[in-house]
Every structure is written in structure tokens, then in C-alpha cells.
């Protein structure tokens, strides 16, 4: 039964299965493919598409690119807008960024309509501070809460206050740059030392026969933070998944949390003059 295959594959993906024995002969390729595509997809709304009328076309463009009917999650990438248009990094003739006034609640309502239209299952945000989250949470007539806030988070930037606030409101923190970025000085503040060279992370790695990267990832998932490590290397992609077969002690969790330097690697400086720049506020 096609529907059964489709449901079974989706359940298996949730359970951790990653190898599916489909075959033309079995007449199940279509269902297997559909289930896999639906499980992997997530999209982001870019800053030039915050104007409410542009939200749905932007999502439809994402769906077309992904060859999907819907995505599981669609998030506002930054709480600030650029001038709408084709240019994704718009500047004026003097090289100044062309900002646009943000109306986060209006953008959010347009996203809610996309969910009602079945184009997306869950809505989220990224790089929002507490005030900006509250703006959405306290919006009169709010239909759907943000389910996630994707922010920088790792042992050198642990986000204790924002994490607590989000947990109180059932918003999952998704940690970007959980390994401390690739340290490209073009966009990374490299004045903070390299995370993966940290002494404590490396000594705990020795104790558990893991790498510093695995300790950093385990720290976050063990406190309920989702991690999205980036790697183009097959061995490191595998390594970054091998974090569910050990646990850190409470004491070790505390010691790692104490590494927090309150310094961001990712400062999003191109936005620092925008009225909604999120990082001027404490959290
Ligand atoms: P590579 O793609 O060569 O593996 P983040 O997720 O914090 O942005 O970090 C990404 C950077 O960390 C990339 O430079 C990536 O390089 C590197 N990286 C990813 N996984 C590991 C790992 N397990 N150990 C060391 N470096 C890693």
C-alpha cells in the first residue's frame, strides 16, 4: 500500500533509520522519495522579502527550488529587512547598506497565512533577541507561535538568558556555528580564541574517546539545544553524529558552561546600524 510505505519511511527517519531499501521492482520509489524529501526540508525567509506581499512568493520560490510541495520549517532569517528587490545585498552608490523598515508582526502574519495554505508545517525565527520574540508572542491575535529561534550557541557563547526565556515559552533554540565557525575573518570575529582548541573540551574528549567537536555538540544537545554543525568532509559529518552514545556528568556540563565568554563569533555587522539590530540589547 503506497500510503503505508510513505508513513513507515517517515517513522523510520524519526527513529534514526537512514538506509532505505527501495526498488523499481517494489513500486515504492515514489513513496520513499516523497517521505525523505519531506523529512529533510527547511527554508529561510531572506531580508529582502519581509514585506508581507513578498512572503508567500518567496516561500513558493524556495519550494520550487527544493521541488517540494511544502517545507517542515520556514524561519525569518534575521529580524531586520533590506530594501526589497532582486539585489539580495542592496547598497546605494556610496556603498551604504539599503535598509528597509521592519514590521516583524506584519511579516509574521504573512507567514501564518502560508502555514494555513499548507506551504509550511512550522514557523520559526532566527537571530531574534528577547524583545523581538516578545513582540511576536504578544502580538494581538497571534495564530502560531515561533517554534524555534536559530542563534549562535556553543561553549564560548552559551546564551544562558535567551535559552531560559525560550524554554519558558516552548521555543527550541537551534544553535548555529556550534563548532565555533570556520573562522573566516571576512565575517567572523576572530578576536575570540578557537573553540575547538579549548583545553577543557580536548581533555574531556580524551576522557570519552571523543573529539573536542563532539564534546561541544554533546554539551548543547544534553541541555536541550539543537545543533546544526556544518561540514563538507564525510568523516567529520559522521563524527558529528556520534554524540548520542555517551553523556557528560553534571559537573562537566557546569565546567563547560563556565567557558562562556559572552563574545560572539558572528556579529552580523552589516546590520549594526539597522534600528532592529538585535545584538545591542543584552539578550
Ligand atoms: P570542514 O567542512 O572541513 O569539516 P560551524 O558548524 O560551527 O559553522 O563550523 C564549521 C567549521 O568546522 C567548518 O570549517 C568545518 O570544516 C569544521 N568542522 C566541522 N566538523 C568538524 C569536526 N568534527 N572537527 C573539526 N572541525 C570540524
PDB file of C-alpha atoms and ligand atoms in Angstrom:
ATOM      1  CA  UNK A   1       0.000   0.000   0.000  1.00  0.00           C
ATOM      2  CA  UNK A   2       1.738   3.229  -1.103  1.00  0.00           C
ATOM      3  CA  UNK A   3       0.500   5.292   1.855  1.00  0.00           C
ATOM      4  CA  UNK A   4       1.847   2.706   4.267  1.00  0.00           C
ATOM      5  CA  UNK A   5       5.326   2.820   2.750  1.00  0.00           C
ATOM      6  CA  UNK A   6       5.289   6.582   2.942  1.00  0.00           C
ATOM      7  CA  UNK A   7       4.258   6.612   6.623  1.00  0.00           C
ATOM      8  CA  UNK A   8       6.676   3.814   7.541  1.00  0.00           C
ATOM      9  CA  UNK A   9       9.630   5.607   5.984  1.00  0.00           C
ATOM     10  CA  UNK A  10       8.775   8.822   7.805  1.00  0.00           C
ATOM     11  CA  UNK A  11       8.529   6.966  11.121  1.00  0.00           C
ATOM     12  CA  UNK A  12      11.801   5.204  10.414  1.00  0.00           C
ATOM     13  CA  UNK A  13      13.553   8.511   9.724  1.00  0.00           C
ATOM     14  CA  UNK A  14      12.265   9.797  13.064  1.00  0.00           C
ATOM     15  CA  UNK A  15      13.602   6.665  14.737  1.00  0.00           C
ATOM     16  CA  UNK A  16      17.055   7.262  13.249  1.00  0.00           C
ATOM     17  CA  UNK A  17      16.956   4.975  10.194  1.00  0.00           C
ATOM     18  CA  UNK A  18      18.973   6.370   7.310  1.00  0.00           C
ATOM     19  CA  UNK A  19      19.194   3.480   4.814  1.00  0.00           C
ATOM     20  CA  UNK A  20      16.124   2.603   2.738  1.00  0.00           C
ATOM     21  CA  UNK A  21      15.963  -0.426   0.518  1.00  0.00           C
ATOM     22  CA  UNK A  22      13.670   0.791  -2.224  1.00  0.00           C
ATOM     23  CA  UNK A  23      13.465  -0.647  -5.723  1.00  0.00           C
ATOM     24  CA  UNK A  24      11.751  -0.023  -9.013  1.00  0.00           C
ATOM     25  CA  UNK A  25      10.536  -3.598  -8.689  1.00  0.00           C
ATOM     26  CA  UNK A  26       8.858  -2.847  -5.358  1.00  0.00           C
ATOM     27  CA  UNK A  27       6.892   0.080  -6.812  1.00  0.00           C
ATOM     28  CA  UNK A  28       7.859   2.096  -3.754  1.00  0.00           C
ATOM     29  CA  UNK A  29      10.415   4.573  -5.048  1.00  0.00           C
ATOM     30  CA  UNK A  30       7.920   7.370  -5.320  1.00  0.00           C
ATOM     31  CA  UNK A  31       6.707   6.993  -1.721  1.00  0.00           C
ATOM     32  CA  UNK A  32      10.201   6.536  -0.301  1.00  0.00           C
ATOM     33  CA  UNK A  33      11.387   9.610  -2.167  1.00  0.00           C
ATOM     34  CA  UNK A  34       8.440  11.694  -1.050  1.00  0.00           C
ATOM     35  CA  UNK A  35       8.932  10.734   2.600  1.00  0.00           C
ATOM     36  CA  UNK A  36      12.648  11.514   2.501  1.00  0.00           C
ATOM     37  CA  UNK A  37      12.173  14.873   0.811  1.00  0.00           C
ATOM     38  CA  UNK A  38       9.571  15.940   3.339  1.00  0.00           C
ATOM     39  CA  UNK A  39      11.740  14.964   6.262  1.00  0.00           C
ATOM     40  CA  UNK A  40      14.790  16.920   5.224  1.00  0.00           C
ATOM     41  CA  UNK A  41      13.451  20.231   4.112  1.00  0.00           C
ATOM     42  CA  UNK A  42      13.685  23.572   5.857  1.00  0.00           C
ATOM     43  CA  UNK A  43      13.801  27.067   4.419  1.00  0.00           C
ATOM     44  CA  UNK A  44      14.606  30.636   5.390  1.00  0.00           C
ATOM     45  CA  UNK A  45      12.966  33.941   4.521  1.00  0.00           C
ATOM     46  CA  UNK A  46      15.655  36.424   3.457  1.00  0.00           C
ATOM     47  CA  UNK A  47      15.750  40.085   4.490  1.00  0.00           C
ATOM     48  CA  UNK A  48      14.693  41.458   1.088  1.00  0.00           C
ATOM     49  CA  UNK A  49      11.373  39.593   1.329  1.00  0.00           C
ATOM     50  CA  UNK A  50       9.913  40.832   4.637  1.00  0.00           C
ATOM     51  CA  UNK A  51       7.193  42.930   3.007  1.00  0.00           C
ATOM     52  CA  UNK A  52       4.012  40.894   3.638  1.00  0.00           C
ATOM     53  CA  UNK A  53       3.053  40.589  -0.065  1.00  0.00           C
ATOM     54  CA  UNK A  54       6.509  39.166  -0.789  1.00  0.00           C
ATOM     55  CA  UNK A  55       6.495  36.449   1.851  1.00  0.00           C
ATOM     56  CA  UNK A  56       4.388  33.870   0.036  1.00  0.00           C
ATOM     57  CA  UNK A  57       6.127  34.313  -3.344  1.00  0.00           C
ATOM     58  CA  UNK A  58       9.465  33.948  -1.544  1.00  0.00           C
ATOM     59  CA  UNK A  59       8.357  30.695   0.074  1.00  0.00           C
ATOM     60  CA  UNK A  60       6.928  29.459  -3.240  1.00  0.00           C
ATOM     61  CA  UNK A  61      10.299  30.158  -4.871  1.00  0.00           C
ATOM     62  CA  UNK A  62      12.008  28.115  -2.141  1.00  0.00           C
ATOM     63  CA  UNK A  63       9.542  25.250  -2.667  1.00  0.00           C
ATOM     64  CA  UNK A  64      10.121  25.345  -6.405  1.00  0.00           C
ATOM     65  CA  UNK A  65      13.896  25.203  -5.892  1.00  0.00           C
ATOM     66  CA  UNK A  66      13.553  22.317  -3.443  1.00  0.00           C
ATOM     67  CA  UNK A  67      10.971  20.589  -5.702  1.00  0.00           C
ATOM     68  CA  UNK A  68       8.652  20.278  -2.729  1.00  0.00           C
ATOM     69  CA  UNK A  69       5.000  20.985  -2.009  1.00  0.00           C
ATOM     70  CA  UNK A  70       5.785  22.187   1.491  1.00  0.00           C
ATOM     71  CA  UNK A  71       8.643  22.550   3.977  1.00  0.00           C
ATOM     72  CA  UNK A  72       8.626  21.403   7.593  1.00  0.00           C
ATOM     73  CA  UNK A  73      10.021  24.667   8.878  1.00  0.00           C
ATOM     74  CA  UNK A  74      10.323  28.181   7.475  1.00  0.00           C
ATOM     75  CA  UNK A  75      12.102  30.821   9.549  1.00  0.00           C
ATOM     76  CA  UNK A  76      12.710  34.550   9.371  1.00  0.00           C
ATOM     77  CA  UNK A  77      16.492  34.606   8.908  1.00  0.00           C
ATOM     78  CA  UNK A  78      17.143  37.986  10.531  1.00  0.00           C
ATOM     79  CA  UNK A  79      14.821  40.415  12.358  1.00  0.00           C
ATOM     80  CA  UNK A  80      15.933  43.205  10.006  1.00  0.00           C
ATOM     81  CA  UNK A  81      14.894  43.992   6.458  1.00  0.00           C
ATOM     82  CA  UNK A  82      16.831  45.098   3.397  1.00  0.00           C
ATOM     83  CA  UNK A  83      15.315  47.146   0.602  1.00  0.00           C
ATOM     84  CA  UNK A  84      13.007  44.753  -1.275  1.00  0.00           C
ATOM     85  CA  UNK A  85      14.127  43.776  -4.741  1.00  0.00           C
ATOM     86  CA  UNK A  86      16.255  41.429  -6.811  1.00  0.00           C
ATOM     87  CA  UNK A  87      19.531  42.518  -5.188  1.00  0.00           C
ATOM     88  CA  UNK A  88      19.987  40.331  -2.089  1.00  0.00           C
ATOM     89  CA  UNK A  89      22.688  42.635  -0.631  1.00  0.00           C
ATOM     90  CA  UNK A  90      21.432  46.053  -1.734  1.00  0.00           C
ATOM     91  CA  UNK A  91      23.786  49.062  -1.402  1.00  0.00           C
ATOM     92  CA  UNK A  92      23.488  52.673  -2.548  1.00  0.00           C
ATOM     93  CA  UNK A  93      26.037  54.417  -4.795  1.00  0.00           C
ATOM     94  CA  UNK A  94      28.161  55.275  -1.736  1.00  0.00           C
ATOM     95  CA  UNK A  95      28.363  51.675  -0.670  1.00  0.00           C
ATOM     96  CA  UNK A  96      25.914  52.112   2.214  1.00  0.00           C
ATOM     97  CA  UNK A  97      23.538  49.247   3.008  1.00  0.00           C
ATOM     98  CA  UNK A  98      19.978  49.936   1.899  1.00  0.00           C
ATOM     99  CA  UNK A  99      17.914  49.015   4.939  1.00  0.00           C
ATOM    100  CA  UNK A 100      14.155  48.806   4.999  1.00  0.00           C
ATOM    101  CA  UNK A 101      11.848  49.458   7.920  1.00  0.00           C
ATOM    102  CA  UNK A 102      10.910  46.220   9.667  1.00  0.00           C
ATOM    103  CA  UNK A 103       7.397  45.348  10.730  1.00  0.00           C
ATOM    104  CA  UNK A 104       8.048  41.934  12.214  1.00  0.00           C
ATOM    105  CA  UNK A 105       4.415  41.375  13.184  1.00  0.00           C
ATOM    106  CA  UNK A 106       3.212  42.019   9.619  1.00  0.00           C
ATOM    107  CA  UNK A 107       5.828  39.643   8.222  1.00  0.00           C
ATOM    108  CA  UNK A 108       4.771  37.078  10.805  1.00  0.00           C
ATOM    109  CA  UNK A 109       1.095  37.339   9.816  1.00  0.00           C
ATOM    110  CA  UNK A 110       2.035  36.693   6.185  1.00  0.00           C
ATOM    111  CA  UNK A 111       3.928  33.590   7.331  1.00  0.00           C
ATOM    112  CA  UNK A 112       0.907  32.429   9.317  1.00  0.00           C
ATOM    113  CA  UNK A 113      -1.144  32.638   6.119  1.00  0.00           C
ATOM    114  CA  UNK A 114       1.456  30.431   4.374  1.00  0.00           C
ATOM    115  CA  UNK A 115       1.020  27.818   7.094  1.00  0.00           C
ATOM    116  CA  UNK A 116      -2.762  27.977   6.714  1.00  0.00           C
ATOM    117  CA  UNK A 117      -2.285  27.483   2.969  1.00  0.00           C
ATOM    118  CA  UNK A 118      -0.307  24.300   3.691  1.00  0.00           C
ATOM    119  CA  UNK A 119       3.020  25.556   2.329  1.00  0.00           C
ATOM    120  CA  UNK A 120       4.833  25.098   5.642  1.00  0.00           C
ATOM    121  CA  UNK A 121       4.243  22.978   8.767  1.00  0.00           C
ATOM    122  CA  UNK A 122       6.016  25.098  11.395  1.00  0.00           C
ATOM    123  CA  UNK A 123       7.220  28.677  11.609  1.00  0.00           C
ATOM    124  CA  UNK A 124      10.302  29.975  13.349  1.00  0.00           C
ATOM    125  CA  UNK A 125      12.742  32.863  13.607  1.00  0.00           C
ATOM    126  CA  UNK A 126      16.480  33.402  13.719  1.00  0.00           C
ATOM    127  CA  UNK A 127      18.730  35.984  15.357  1.00  0.00           C
ATOM    128  CA  UNK A 128      15.814  37.343  17.384  1.00  0.00           C
ATOM    129  CA  UNK A 129      16.506  38.801  20.817  1.00  0.00           C
ATOM    130  CA  UNK A 130      14.110  38.596  23.727  1.00  0.00           C
ATOM    131  CA  UNK A 131      12.299  41.833  22.868  1.00  0.00           C
ATOM    132  CA  UNK A 132      11.752  40.742  19.293  1.00  0.00           C
ATOM    133  CA  UNK A 133      10.432  37.337  20.405  1.00  0.00           C
ATOM    134  CA  UNK A 134       8.076  39.089  22.810  1.00  0.00           C
ATOM    135  CA  UNK A 135       6.862  41.311  20.002  1.00  0.00           C
ATOM    136  CA  UNK A 136       5.624  38.189  18.190  1.00  0.00           C
ATOM    137  CA  UNK A 137       4.468  36.297  21.305  1.00  0.00           C
ATOM    138  CA  UNK A 138       2.424  39.313  22.483  1.00  0.00           C
ATOM    139  CA  UNK A 139       1.004  40.162  19.081  1.00  0.00           C
ATOM    140  CA  UNK A 140      -2.783  40.573  19.348  1.00  0.00           C
ATOM    141  CA  UNK A 141      -4.496  37.710  17.511  1.00  0.00           C
ATOM    142  CA  UNK A 142      -1.333  35.606  17.269  1.00  0.00           C
ATOM    143  CA  UNK A 143      -2.258  32.383  15.482  1.00  0.00           C
ATOM    144  CA  UNK A 144       1.001  30.392  15.595  1.00  0.00           C
ATOM    145  CA  UNK A 145       3.955  30.842  17.929  1.00  0.00           C
ATOM    146  CA  UNK A 146       7.502  30.602  16.610  1.00  0.00           C
ATOM    147  CA  UNK A 147       8.668  27.043  17.356  1.00  0.00           C
ATOM    148  CA  UNK A 148      12.386  27.784  17.030  1.00  0.00           C
ATOM    149  CA  UNK A 149      14.883  30.614  17.348  1.00  0.00           C
ATOM    150  CA  UNK A 150      18.120  29.863  15.493  1.00  0.00           C
ATOM    151  CA  UNK A 151      21.010  31.726  17.137  1.00  0.00           C
ATOM    152  CA  UNK A 152      24.746  31.404  17.685  1.00  0.00           C
ATOM    153  CA  UNK A 153      25.327  28.998  20.570  1.00  0.00           C
ATOM    154  CA  UNK A 154      28.369  26.974  21.721  1.00  0.00           C
ATOM    155  CA  UNK A 155      30.574  26.668  24.840  1.00  0.00           C
ATOM    156  CA  UNK A 156      32.139  30.137  24.308  1.00  0.00           C
ATOM    157  CA  UNK A 157      28.706  31.727  23.781  1.00  0.00           C
ATOM    158  CA  UNK A 158      26.213  29.748  25.812  1.00  0.00           C
ATOM    159  CA  UNK A 159      23.194  32.105  25.716  1.00  0.00           C
ATOM    160  CA  UNK A 160      22.015  31.320  29.280  1.00  0.00           C
ATOM    161  CA  UNK A 161      19.341  34.033  29.453  1.00  0.00           C
ATOM    162  CA  UNK A 162      17.907  33.622  25.973  1.00  0.00           C
ATOM    163  CA  UNK A 163      17.869  29.838  26.445  1.00  0.00           C
ATOM    164  CA  UNK A 164      15.936  30.163  29.690  1.00  0.00           C
ATOM    165  CA  UNK A 165      13.455  32.589  28.146  1.00  0.00           C
ATOM    166  CA  UNK A 166      12.916  30.346  25.121  1.00  0.00           C
ATOM    167  CA  UNK A 167      12.476  27.237  27.262  1.00  0.00           C
ATOM    168  CA  UNK A 168       9.837  29.058  29.298  1.00  0.00           C
ATOM    169  CA  UNK A 169       7.972  29.780  26.047  1.00  0.00           C
ATOM    170  CA  UNK A 170       8.429  26.378  24.399  1.00  0.00           C
ATOM    171  CA  UNK A 171      10.705  27.803  21.742  1.00  0.00           C
ATOM    172  CA  UNK A 172      13.535  25.460  20.774  1.00  0.00           C
ATOM    173  CA  UNK A 173      16.948  27.073  20.445  1.00  0.00           C
ATOM    174  CA  UNK A 174      18.745  25.875  17.320  1.00  0.00           C
ATOM    175  CA  UNK A 175      22.486  26.514  17.602  1.00  0.00           C
ATOM    176  CA  UNK A 176      24.248  27.819  14.534  1.00  0.00           C
ATOM    177  CA  UNK A 177      28.043  27.777  14.464  1.00  0.00           C
ATOM    178  CA  UNK A 178      28.012  25.133  17.232  1.00  0.00           C
ATOM    179  CA  UNK A 179      31.669  24.350  16.472  1.00  0.00           C
ATOM    180  CA  UNK A 180      32.766  27.971  16.568  1.00  0.00           C
ATOM    181  CA  UNK A 181      32.553  28.676  12.799  1.00  0.00           C
ATOM    182  CA  UNK A 182      35.223  28.213  10.117  1.00  0.00           C
ATOM    183  CA  UNK A 183      36.945  31.394  11.454  1.00  0.00           C
ATOM    184  CA  UNK A 184      36.858  33.229   8.136  1.00  0.00           C
ATOM    185  CA  UNK A 185      37.831  36.816   9.117  1.00  0.00           C
ATOM    186  CA  UNK A 186      35.573  38.136   6.330  1.00  0.00           C
ATOM    187  CA  UNK A 187      32.552  37.542   8.588  1.00  0.00           C
ATOM    188  CA  UNK A 188      33.856  36.018  11.822  1.00  0.00           C
ATOM    189  CA  UNK A 189      35.110  37.951  14.842  1.00  0.00           C
ATOM    190  CA  UNK A 190      38.352  36.036  15.384  1.00  0.00           C
ATOM    191  CA  UNK A 191      39.407  38.052  18.451  1.00  0.00           C
ATOM    192  CA  UNK A 192      37.887  35.221  20.496  1.00  0.00           C
ATOM    193  CA  UNK A 193      40.125  32.118  20.547  1.00  0.00           C
ATOM    194  CA  UNK A 194      39.414  28.997  18.533  1.00  0.00           C
ATOM    195  CA  UNK A 195      36.711  26.921  20.242  1.00  0.00           C
ATOM    196  CA  UNK A 196      37.993  23.550  19.079  1.00  0.00           C
ATOM    197  CA  UNK A 197      41.441  24.253  20.561  1.00  0.00           C
ATOM    198  CA  UNK A 198      39.931  24.691  24.007  1.00  0.00           C
ATOM    199  CA  UNK A 199      41.833  22.783  26.721  1.00  0.00           C
ATOM    200  CA  UNK A 200      38.797  21.567  28.643  1.00  0.00           C
ATOM    201  CA  UNK A 201      36.929  20.386  25.526  1.00  0.00           C
ATOM    202  CA  UNK A 202      40.019  18.497  24.404  1.00  0.00           C
ATOM    203  CA  UNK A 203      40.707  16.904  27.802  1.00  0.00           C
ATOM    204  CA  UNK A 204      37.073  15.784  28.076  1.00  0.00           C
ATOM    205  CA  UNK A 205      37.444  14.424  24.554  1.00  0.00           C
ATOM    206  CA  UNK A 206      40.348  12.296  25.743  1.00  0.00           C
ATOM    207  CA  UNK A 207      38.332  11.030  28.686  1.00  0.00           C
ATOM    208  CA  UNK A 208      35.423   9.879  26.490  1.00  0.00           C
ATOM    209  CA  UNK A 209      37.459   8.965  23.435  1.00  0.00           C
ATOM    210  CA  UNK A 210      35.729  11.745  21.515  1.00  0.00           C
ATOM    211  CA  UNK A 211      36.923  14.917  19.786  1.00  0.00           C
ATOM    212  CA  UNK A 212      36.584  18.468  21.098  1.00  0.00           C
ATOM    213  CA  UNK A 213      33.934  18.995  18.404  1.00  0.00           C
ATOM    214  CA  UNK A 214      31.887  16.071  19.708  1.00  0.00           C
ATOM    215  CA  UNK A 215      32.135  17.387  23.286  1.00  0.00           C
ATOM    216  CA  UNK A 216      30.962  20.839  22.141  1.00  0.00           C
ATOM    217  CA  UNK A 217      27.976  19.324  20.306  1.00  0.00           C
ATOM    218  CA  UNK A 218      27.117  16.958  23.161  1.00  0.00           C
ATOM    219  CA  UNK A 219      27.116  19.883  25.605  1.00  0.00           C
ATOM    220  CA  UNK A 220      24.377  21.604  23.605  1.00  0.00           C
ATOM    221  CA  UNK A 221      22.139  18.616  22.895  1.00  0.00           C
ATOM    222  CA  UNK A 222      22.404  17.492  26.502  1.00  0.00           C
ATOM    223  CA  UNK A 223      20.855  20.793  27.611  1.00  0.00           C
ATOM    224  CA  UNK A 224      18.111  20.675  25.001  1.00  0.00           C
ATOM    225  CA  UNK A 225      19.707  22.819  22.304  1.00  0.00           C
ATOM    226  CA  UNK A 226      19.515  21.556  18.711  1.00  0.00           C
ATOM    227  CA  UNK A 227      22.818  21.710  16.811  1.00  0.00           C
ATOM    228  CA  UNK A 228      23.415  22.185  13.092  1.00  0.00           C
ATOM    229  CA  UNK A 229      27.158  21.621  12.638  1.00  0.00           C
ATOM    230  CA  UNK A 230      28.423  22.277   9.142  1.00  0.00           C
ATOM    231  CA  UNK A 231      30.981  20.071   7.431  1.00  0.00           C
ATOM    232  CA  UNK A 232      31.831  19.204   3.844  1.00  0.00           C
ATOM    233  CA  UNK A 233      34.004  16.290   4.946  1.00  0.00           C
ATOM    234  CA  UNK A 234      32.494  12.783   5.078  1.00  0.00           C
ATOM    235  CA  UNK A 235      34.445  11.675   8.155  1.00  0.00           C
ATOM    236  CA  UNK A 236      33.583  14.817  10.088  1.00  0.00           C
ATOM    237  CA  UNK A 237      29.924  14.597   9.024  1.00  0.00           C
ATOM    238  CA  UNK A 238      29.897  11.085  10.503  1.00  0.00           C
ATOM    239  CA  UNK A 239      31.836  12.209  13.572  1.00  0.00           C
ATOM    240  CA  UNK A 240      29.364  14.979  14.279  1.00  0.00           C
ATOM    241  CA  UNK A 241      26.556  12.412  14.511  1.00  0.00           C
ATOM    242  CA  UNK A 242      28.403  10.160  17.005  1.00  0.00           C
ATOM    243  CA  UNK A 243      27.283  12.116  20.037  1.00  0.00           C
ATOM    244  CA  UNK A 244      24.393  10.004  21.303  1.00  0.00           C
ATOM    245  CA  UNK A 245      26.421   7.160  22.829  1.00  0.00           C
ATOM    246  CA  UNK A 246      27.875   8.964  25.857  1.00  0.00           C
ATOM    247  CA  UNK A 247      26.902  11.656  28.336  1.00  0.00           C
ATOM    248  CA  UNK A 248      28.715  14.354  30.234  1.00  0.00           C
ATOM    249  CA  UNK A 249      28.356  14.492  34.012  1.00  0.00           C
ATOM    250  CA  UNK A 250      26.519  17.386  35.637  1.00  0.00           C
ATOM    251  CA  UNK A 251      29.832  18.680  36.915  1.00  0.00           C
ATOM    252  CA  UNK A 252      31.324  18.587  33.396  1.00  0.00           C
ATOM    253  CA  UNK A 253      28.251  20.349  31.977  1.00  0.00           C
ATOM    254  CA  UNK A 254      28.821  23.125  34.543  1.00  0.00           C
ATOM    255  CA  UNK A 255      32.526  23.337  33.767  1.00  0.00           C
ATOM    256  CA  UNK A 256      31.802  23.692  30.037  1.00  0.00           C
ATOM    257  CA  UNK A 257      29.091  26.282  30.689  1.00  0.00           C
ATOM    258  CA  UNK A 258      31.717  28.264  32.639  1.00  0.00           C
ATOM    259  CA  UNK A 259      33.760  28.635  29.443  1.00  0.00           C
ATOM    260  CA  UNK A 260      31.189  31.201  28.259  1.00  0.00           C
ATOM    261  CA  UNK A 261      32.955  34.392  27.154  1.00  0.00           C
ATOM    262  CA  UNK A 262      29.846  36.316  26.116  1.00  0.00           C
ATOM    263  CA  UNK A 263      31.614  37.182  22.871  1.00  0.00           C
ATOM    264  CA  UNK A 264      30.014  36.394  19.530  1.00  0.00           C
ATOM    265  CA  UNK A 265      31.903  34.942  16.594  1.00  0.00           C
ATOM    266  CA  UNK A 266      29.067  36.067  14.305  1.00  0.00           C
ATOM    267  CA  UNK A 267      28.249  39.752  14.853  1.00  0.00           C
ATOM    268  CA  UNK A 268      26.258  40.416  11.660  1.00  0.00           C
ATOM    269  CA  UNK A 269      27.980  43.799  11.427  1.00  0.00           C
ATOM    270  CA  UNK A 270      26.363  44.712   8.102  1.00  0.00           C
ATOM    271  CA  UNK A 271      23.219  45.192  10.175  1.00  0.00           C
ATOM    272  CA  UNK A 272      24.689  47.145  13.080  1.00  0.00           C
ATOM    273  CA  UNK A 273      23.076  50.446  12.031  1.00  0.00           C
ATOM    274  CA  UNK A 274      19.625  48.966  11.435  1.00  0.00           C
ATOM    275  CA  UNK A 275      17.072  50.010  14.105  1.00  0.00           C
ATOM    276  CA  UNK A 276      16.228  46.339  14.743  1.00  0.00           C
ATOM    277  CA  UNK A 277      19.893  45.207  15.111  1.00  0.00           C
ATOM    278  CA  UNK A 278      19.313  42.517  17.752  1.00  0.00           C
ATOM    279  CA  UNK A 279      22.677  42.406  19.499  1.00  0.00           C
ATOM    280  CA  UNK A 280      22.833  45.885  21.034  1.00  0.00           C
ATOM    281  CA  UNK A 281      20.489  44.598  23.732  1.00  0.00           C
ATOM    282  CA  UNK A 282      21.717  42.270  26.453  1.00  0.00           C
ATOM    283  CA  UNK A 283      19.776  39.266  25.157  1.00  0.00           C
TER     284      UNK A 283
HETATM  285  P1  LIG B   1      35.012  21.088   7.282  1.00  0.00           P
HETATM  286  O1  LIG B   1      33.869  21.426   6.385  1.00  0.00           O
HETATM  287  O2  LIG B   1      36.314  21.000   6.567  1.00  0.00           O
HETATM  288  O3  LIG B   1      34.714  19.872   8.142  1.00  0.00           O
HETATM  289  P2  LIG B   1      30.264  25.550  12.387  1.00  0.00           P
HETATM  290  O4  LIG B   1      29.309  24.416  12.217  1.00  0.00           O
HETATM  291  O5  LIG B   1      30.454  25.986  13.814  1.00  0.00           O
HETATM  292  O6  LIG B   1      29.996  26.695  11.466  1.00  0.00           O
HETATM  293  O7  LIG B   1      31.744  25.009  11.998  1.00  0.00           O
HETATM  294  C1  LIG B   1      32.067  24.704  10.696  1.00  0.00           C
HETATM  295  C2  LIG B   1      33.562  24.536  10.594  1.00  0.00           C
HETATM  296  O8  LIG B   1      34.021  23.477  11.437  1.00  0.00           O
HETATM  297  C3  LIG B   1      33.976  24.207   9.192  1.00  0.00           C
HETATM  298  O9  LIG B   1      35.175  24.894   8.944  1.00  0.00           O
HETATM  299  C4  LIG B   1      34.219  22.678   9.252  1.00  0.00           C
HETATM  300  O10 LIG B   1      35.221  22.318   8.317  1.00  0.00           O
HETATM  301  C5  LIG B   1      34.686  22.481  10.670  1.00  0.00           C
HETATM  302  N1  LIG B   1      34.287  21.184  11.233  1.00  0.00           N
HETATM  303  C6  LIG B   1      33.114  20.544  11.104  1.00  0.00           C
HETATM  304  N2  LIG B   1      33.064  19.419  11.827  1.00  0.00           N
HETATM  305  C7  LIG B   1      34.262  19.317  12.461  1.00  0.00           C
HETATM  306  C8  LIG B   1      34.842  18.376  13.355  1.00  0.00           C
HETATM  307  N3  LIG B   1      34.183  17.302  13.741  1.00  0.00           N
HETATM  308  N4  LIG B   1      36.102  18.615  13.789  1.00  0.00           N
HETATM  309  C9  LIG B   1      36.796  19.698  13.382  1.00  0.00           C
HETATM  310  N5  LIG B   1      36.301  20.634  12.554  1.00  0.00           N
HETATM  311  C10 LIG B   1      35.050  20.461  12.087  1.00  0.00           C
END
